[in-house]
Amino acid sequence: MLLGFALVGGPLAGCSSADETTATPGLAERGTVLTTVQPTRQDLSNKISLAGKVTINPIYGIVAPTDGELRFVDRTPSKVPASLPIWVASVWHDGFPRRVEIPQGSIFAGRLMDDRSDVAKGMPVVSAQHSGYGIVAEIDSAQAYRISSAVKQVRAQIKNGPGPFSCKALGTIAALPAGTIPEPAVTTTAPKPDSSAGVPQANPGSEGGSGSSGGSEPTGMRLVCVPPASVKLINGADVTLEVITDKASKVLVLPVEAVAGTQGKGKVDVVTGENHTRKTVDVVLGLSDGKVVEIKKGLKGDETVAIPGPNLPTAAAPADGGVTGG
């Protein structure tokens, strides 16, 4: 009788053990918020780290100061760096011209647009070549949008060399097409040069130079900066650049993991109630240092926000599978 009870009790005990192992603790229901954060206030700088190299005579672009029509000055470039800014073009807007100038220490390298072209403010219109050492950092498209605003400060550190030191940014970060230098216009009323003399005639429009440089080569997106004259440079040396594009004081921030979206518009999930209900809220974004992002509008600062942030909806596929009729 006892043996029969043991045989019957054995399987019952086995079922109880199996039930206990299948009930795995620690797994929350789908959609449960496990990590939250509250906004904080702090000083914030938009910093970007770039890898660069010391380069001799780097090319950079100069942009249109306003929207309008671009009109070039008939000027042959010099091979001697400018001792004063050189006026090379004007952009006319509403009947008023705004000058485009090559800065001191550089030479005119080429036209990037046709004469009388309509241009937009910030568009590269001429190329210049810095005379001497500079530092060049190539930029990818993701970095370009982070530093598309004015570069406020650049600091450089040469690998196993001088630094950190301030580095003055030149021109724009936009990619440049090939720069062209047109041949000087031929004046029909000018007397023909004496071929027997064998001496080339000077171009009256030349800025002290000895002829055209042939234009500039196209470039990718790049940042060009010039260090102080006291810094010893070696061509080709590796450099790390820290670029600051903007600063803000005591602004409301959230970790980047809590925010979906970029370029000013974003969304966050605000958590409310005992059941941790998510509510997606639109926010206006500001600066970011890669770890936190500024919340300019949309939150008061006392909310509880879910991490990770909401997933942005993907575009719906066409009903016909993407095939359009013709």
mmCIF file of N, CA and C in Angstrom, residues 31-40 253-260 267-272 276-280 291-293 295 299 303-311:
data_model
loop_
_atom_site.group_PDB
_atom_site.id
_atom_site.type_symbol
_atom_site.label_atom_id
_atom_site.label_comp_id
_atom_site.label_asym_id
_atom_site.label_seq_id
_atom_site.Cartn_x
_atom_site.Cartn_y
_atom_site.Cartn_z
ATOM 1 N N GLY A 31 6.101 45.928 -23.642
ATOM 2 C CA GLY A 31 5.723 47.327 -23.587
ATOM 3 C C GLY A 31 5.946 47.977 -22.234
ATOM 4 N N THR A 32 6.357 47.182 -21.211
ATOM 5 C CA THR A 32 6.596 47.747 -19.889
ATOM 6 C C THR A 32 7.843 48.629 -19.908
ATOM 7 N N VAL A 33 7.762 49.822 -19.293
ATOM 8 C CA VAL A 33 8.893 50.740 -19.223
ATOM 9 C C VAL A 33 9.827 50.301 -18.110
ATOM 10 N N LEU A 34 11.065 50.013 -18.430
ATOM 11 C CA LEU A 34 12.036 49.539 -17.444
ATOM 12 C C LEU A 34 13.007 50.621 -17.022
ATOM 13 N N THR A 35 13.316 51.588 -17.895
ATOM 14 C CA THR A 35 14.284 52.637 -17.585
ATOM 15 C C THR A 35 13.677 53.999 -17.874
ATOM 16 N N THR A 36 13.826 54.894 -16.913
ATOM 17 C CA THR A 36 13.312 56.249 -17.087
ATOM 18 C C THR A 36 14.366 57.250 -16.632
ATOM 19 N N VAL A 37 14.162 58.499 -17.032
ATOM 20 C CA VAL A 37 15.079 59.571 -16.667
ATOM 21 C C VAL A 37 14.283 60.869 -16.592
ATOM 22 N N GLN A 38 14.767 61.812 -15.805
ATOM 23 C CA GLN A 38 14.154 63.131 -15.746
ATOM 24 C C GLN A 38 15.091 64.163 -16.367
ATOM 25 N N PRO A 39 14.545 65.170 -17.042
ATOM 26 C CA PRO A 39 15.409 66.216 -17.619
ATOM 27 C C PRO A 39 16.203 66.931 -16.535
ATOM 28 N N THR A 40 17.391 67.375 -16.890
ATOM 29 C CA THR A 40 18.247 68.157 -15.995
ATOM 30 C C THR A 40 18.700 69.403 -16.731
ATOM 31 N N VAL A 253 18.190 69.385 -20.665
ATOM 32 C CA VAL A 253 18.762 68.341 -21.516
ATOM 33 C C VAL A 253 18.203 66.976 -21.136
ATOM 34 N N LEU A 254 18.271 66.053 -22.106
ATOM 35 C CA LEU A 254 17.971 64.640 -21.916
ATOM 36 C C LEU A 254 19.064 63.813 -22.577
ATOM 37 N N PRO A 255 19.297 62.581 -22.117
ATOM 38 C CA PRO A 255 20.226 61.700 -22.838
ATOM 39 C C PRO A 255 19.743 61.473 -24.263
ATOM 40 N N VAL A 256 20.677 61.352 -25.190
ATOM 41 C CA VAL A 256 20.296 61.182 -26.595
ATOM 42 C C VAL A 256 19.483 59.911 -26.801
ATOM 43 N N GLU A 257 19.669 58.903 -25.933
ATOM 44 C CA GLU A 257 18.920 57.650 -26.082
ATOM 45 C C GLU A 257 17.432 57.842 -25.827
ATOM 46 N N ALA A 258 17.071 58.928 -25.131
ATOM 47 C CA ALA A 258 15.664 59.164 -24.805
ATOM 48 C C ALA A 258 14.926 59.951 -25.870
ATOM 49 N N VAL A 259 15.625 60.376 -26.914
ATOM 50 C CA VAL A 259 15.047 61.287 -27.901
ATOM 51 C C VAL A 259 15.118 60.662 -29.293
ATOM 52 N N ALA A 260 14.032 60.759 -30.026
ATOM 53 C CA ALA A 260 14.008 60.344 -31.427
ATOM 54 C C ALA A 260 13.927 61.597 -32.290
ATOM 55 N N LYS A 267 10.919 63.698 -30.746
ATOM 56 C CA LYS A 267 9.836 63.134 -29.948
ATOM 57 C C LYS A 267 10.432 62.409 -28.746
ATOM 58 N N VAL A 268 9.694 62.453 -27.621
ATOM 59 C CA VAL A 268 10.064 61.697 -26.431
ATOM 60 C C VAL A 268 8.815 61.005 -25.903
ATOM 61 N N ASP A 269 9.027 59.927 -25.138
ATOM 62 C CA ASP A 269 7.926 59.222 -24.488
ATOM 63 C C ASP A 269 7.881 59.626 -23.022
ATOM 64 N N VAL A 270 6.826 60.364 -22.625
ATOM 65 C CA VAL A 270 6.623 60.751 -21.227
ATOM 66 C C VAL A 270 5.852 59.634 -20.528
ATOM 67 N N VAL A 271 6.351 59.218 -19.365
ATOM 68 C CA VAL A 271 5.758 58.119 -18.604
ATOM 69 C C VAL A 271 4.886 58.692 -17.493
ATOM 70 N N THR A 272 3.638 58.226 -17.406
ATOM 71 C CA THR A 272 2.701 58.724 -16.396
ATOM 72 C C THR A 272 1.971 57.565 -15.730
ATOM 73 N N HIS A 276 2.754 53.113 -15.647
ATOM 74 C CA HIS A 276 3.839 53.566 -16.530
ATOM 75 C C HIS A 276 3.377 53.681 -17.982
ATOM 76 N N THR A 277 2.294 54.390 -18.159
ATOM 77 C CA THR A 277 1.754 54.590 -19.501
ATOM 78 C C THR A 277 2.630 55.569 -20.278
ATOM 79 N N ARG A 278 2.941 55.223 -21.517
ATOM 80 C CA ARG A 278 3.745 56.093 -22.387
ATOM 81 C C ARG A 278 2.848 57.051 -23.165
ATOM 82 N N LYS A 279 3.277 58.303 -23.250
ATOM 83 C CA LYS A 279 2.626 59.280 -24.116
ATOM 84 C C LYS A 279 3.703 59.986 -24.926
ATOM 85 N N THR A 280 3.651 59.863 -26.234
ATOM 86 C CA THR A 280 4.663 60.465 -27.110
ATOM 87 C C THR A 280 4.394 61.958 -27.254
ATOM 88 N N LYS A 291 26.173 63.129 -26.137
ATOM 89 C CA LYS A 291 25.705 62.380 -24.966
ATOM 90 C C LYS A 291 24.327 62.850 -24.527
ATOM 91 N N VAL A 292 24.136 64.159 -24.513
ATOM 92 C CA VAL A 292 22.830 64.736 -24.175
ATOM 93 C C VAL A 292 22.429 65.697 -25.269
ATOM 94 N N VAL A 293 21.123 66.007 -25.317
ATOM 95 C CA VAL A 293 20.602 66.930 -26.319
ATOM 96 C C VAL A 293 19.715 67.951 -25.617
ATOM 97 N N ILE A 295 16.630 70.312 -24.919
ATOM 98 C CA ILE A 295 15.194 70.350 -25.180
ATOM 99 C C ILE A 295 14.752 71.804 -25.064
ATOM 100 N N LEU A 299 8.832 70.315 -23.083
ATOM 101 C CA LEU A 299 8.877 69.769 -21.728
ATOM 102 C C LEU A 299 9.063 70.899 -20.725
ATOM 103 N N GLU A 303 9.006 66.158 -15.915
ATOM 104 C CA GLU A 303 8.455 64.924 -16.465
ATOM 105 C C GLU A 303 9.395 63.741 -16.231
ATOM 106 N N THR A 304 8.811 62.548 -16.318
ATOM 107 C CA THR A 304 9.583 61.304 -16.339
ATOM 108 C C THR A 304 9.557 60.778 -17.770
ATOM 109 N N VAL A 305 10.739 60.513 -18.329
ATOM 110 C CA VAL A 305 10.864 60.177 -19.747
ATOM 111 C C VAL A 305 11.444 58.776 -19.886
ATOM 112 N N ALA A 306 10.893 58.011 -20.814
ATOM 113 C CA ALA A 306 11.323 56.632 -21.031
ATOM 114 C C ALA A 306 12.594 56.567 -21.851
ATOM 115 N N ILE A 307 13.419 55.564 -21.532
ATOM 116 C CA ILE A 307 14.597 55.219 -22.337
ATOM 117 C C ILE A 307 14.456 53.756 -22.741
ATOM 118 N N PRO A 308 14.574 53.395 -24.019
ATOM 119 C CA PRO A 308 14.868 54.284 -25.151
ATOM 120 C C PRO A 308 13.655 55.099 -25.571
ATOM 121 N N GLY A 309 13.913 56.098 -26.429
ATOM 122 C CA GLY A 309 12.855 56.958 -26.915
ATOM 123 C C GLY A 309 11.967 56.249 -27.907
ATOM 124 N N PRO A 310 10.942 56.935 -28.399
ATOM 125 C CA PRO A 310 9.997 56.310 -29.335
ATOM 126 C C PRO A 310 10.650 56.008 -30.675
ATOM 127 N N ASN A 311 10.103 55.006 -31.342
ATOM 128 C CA ASN A 311 10.538 54.702 -32.700
ATOM 129 C C ASN A 311 9.751 55.563 -33.669
#
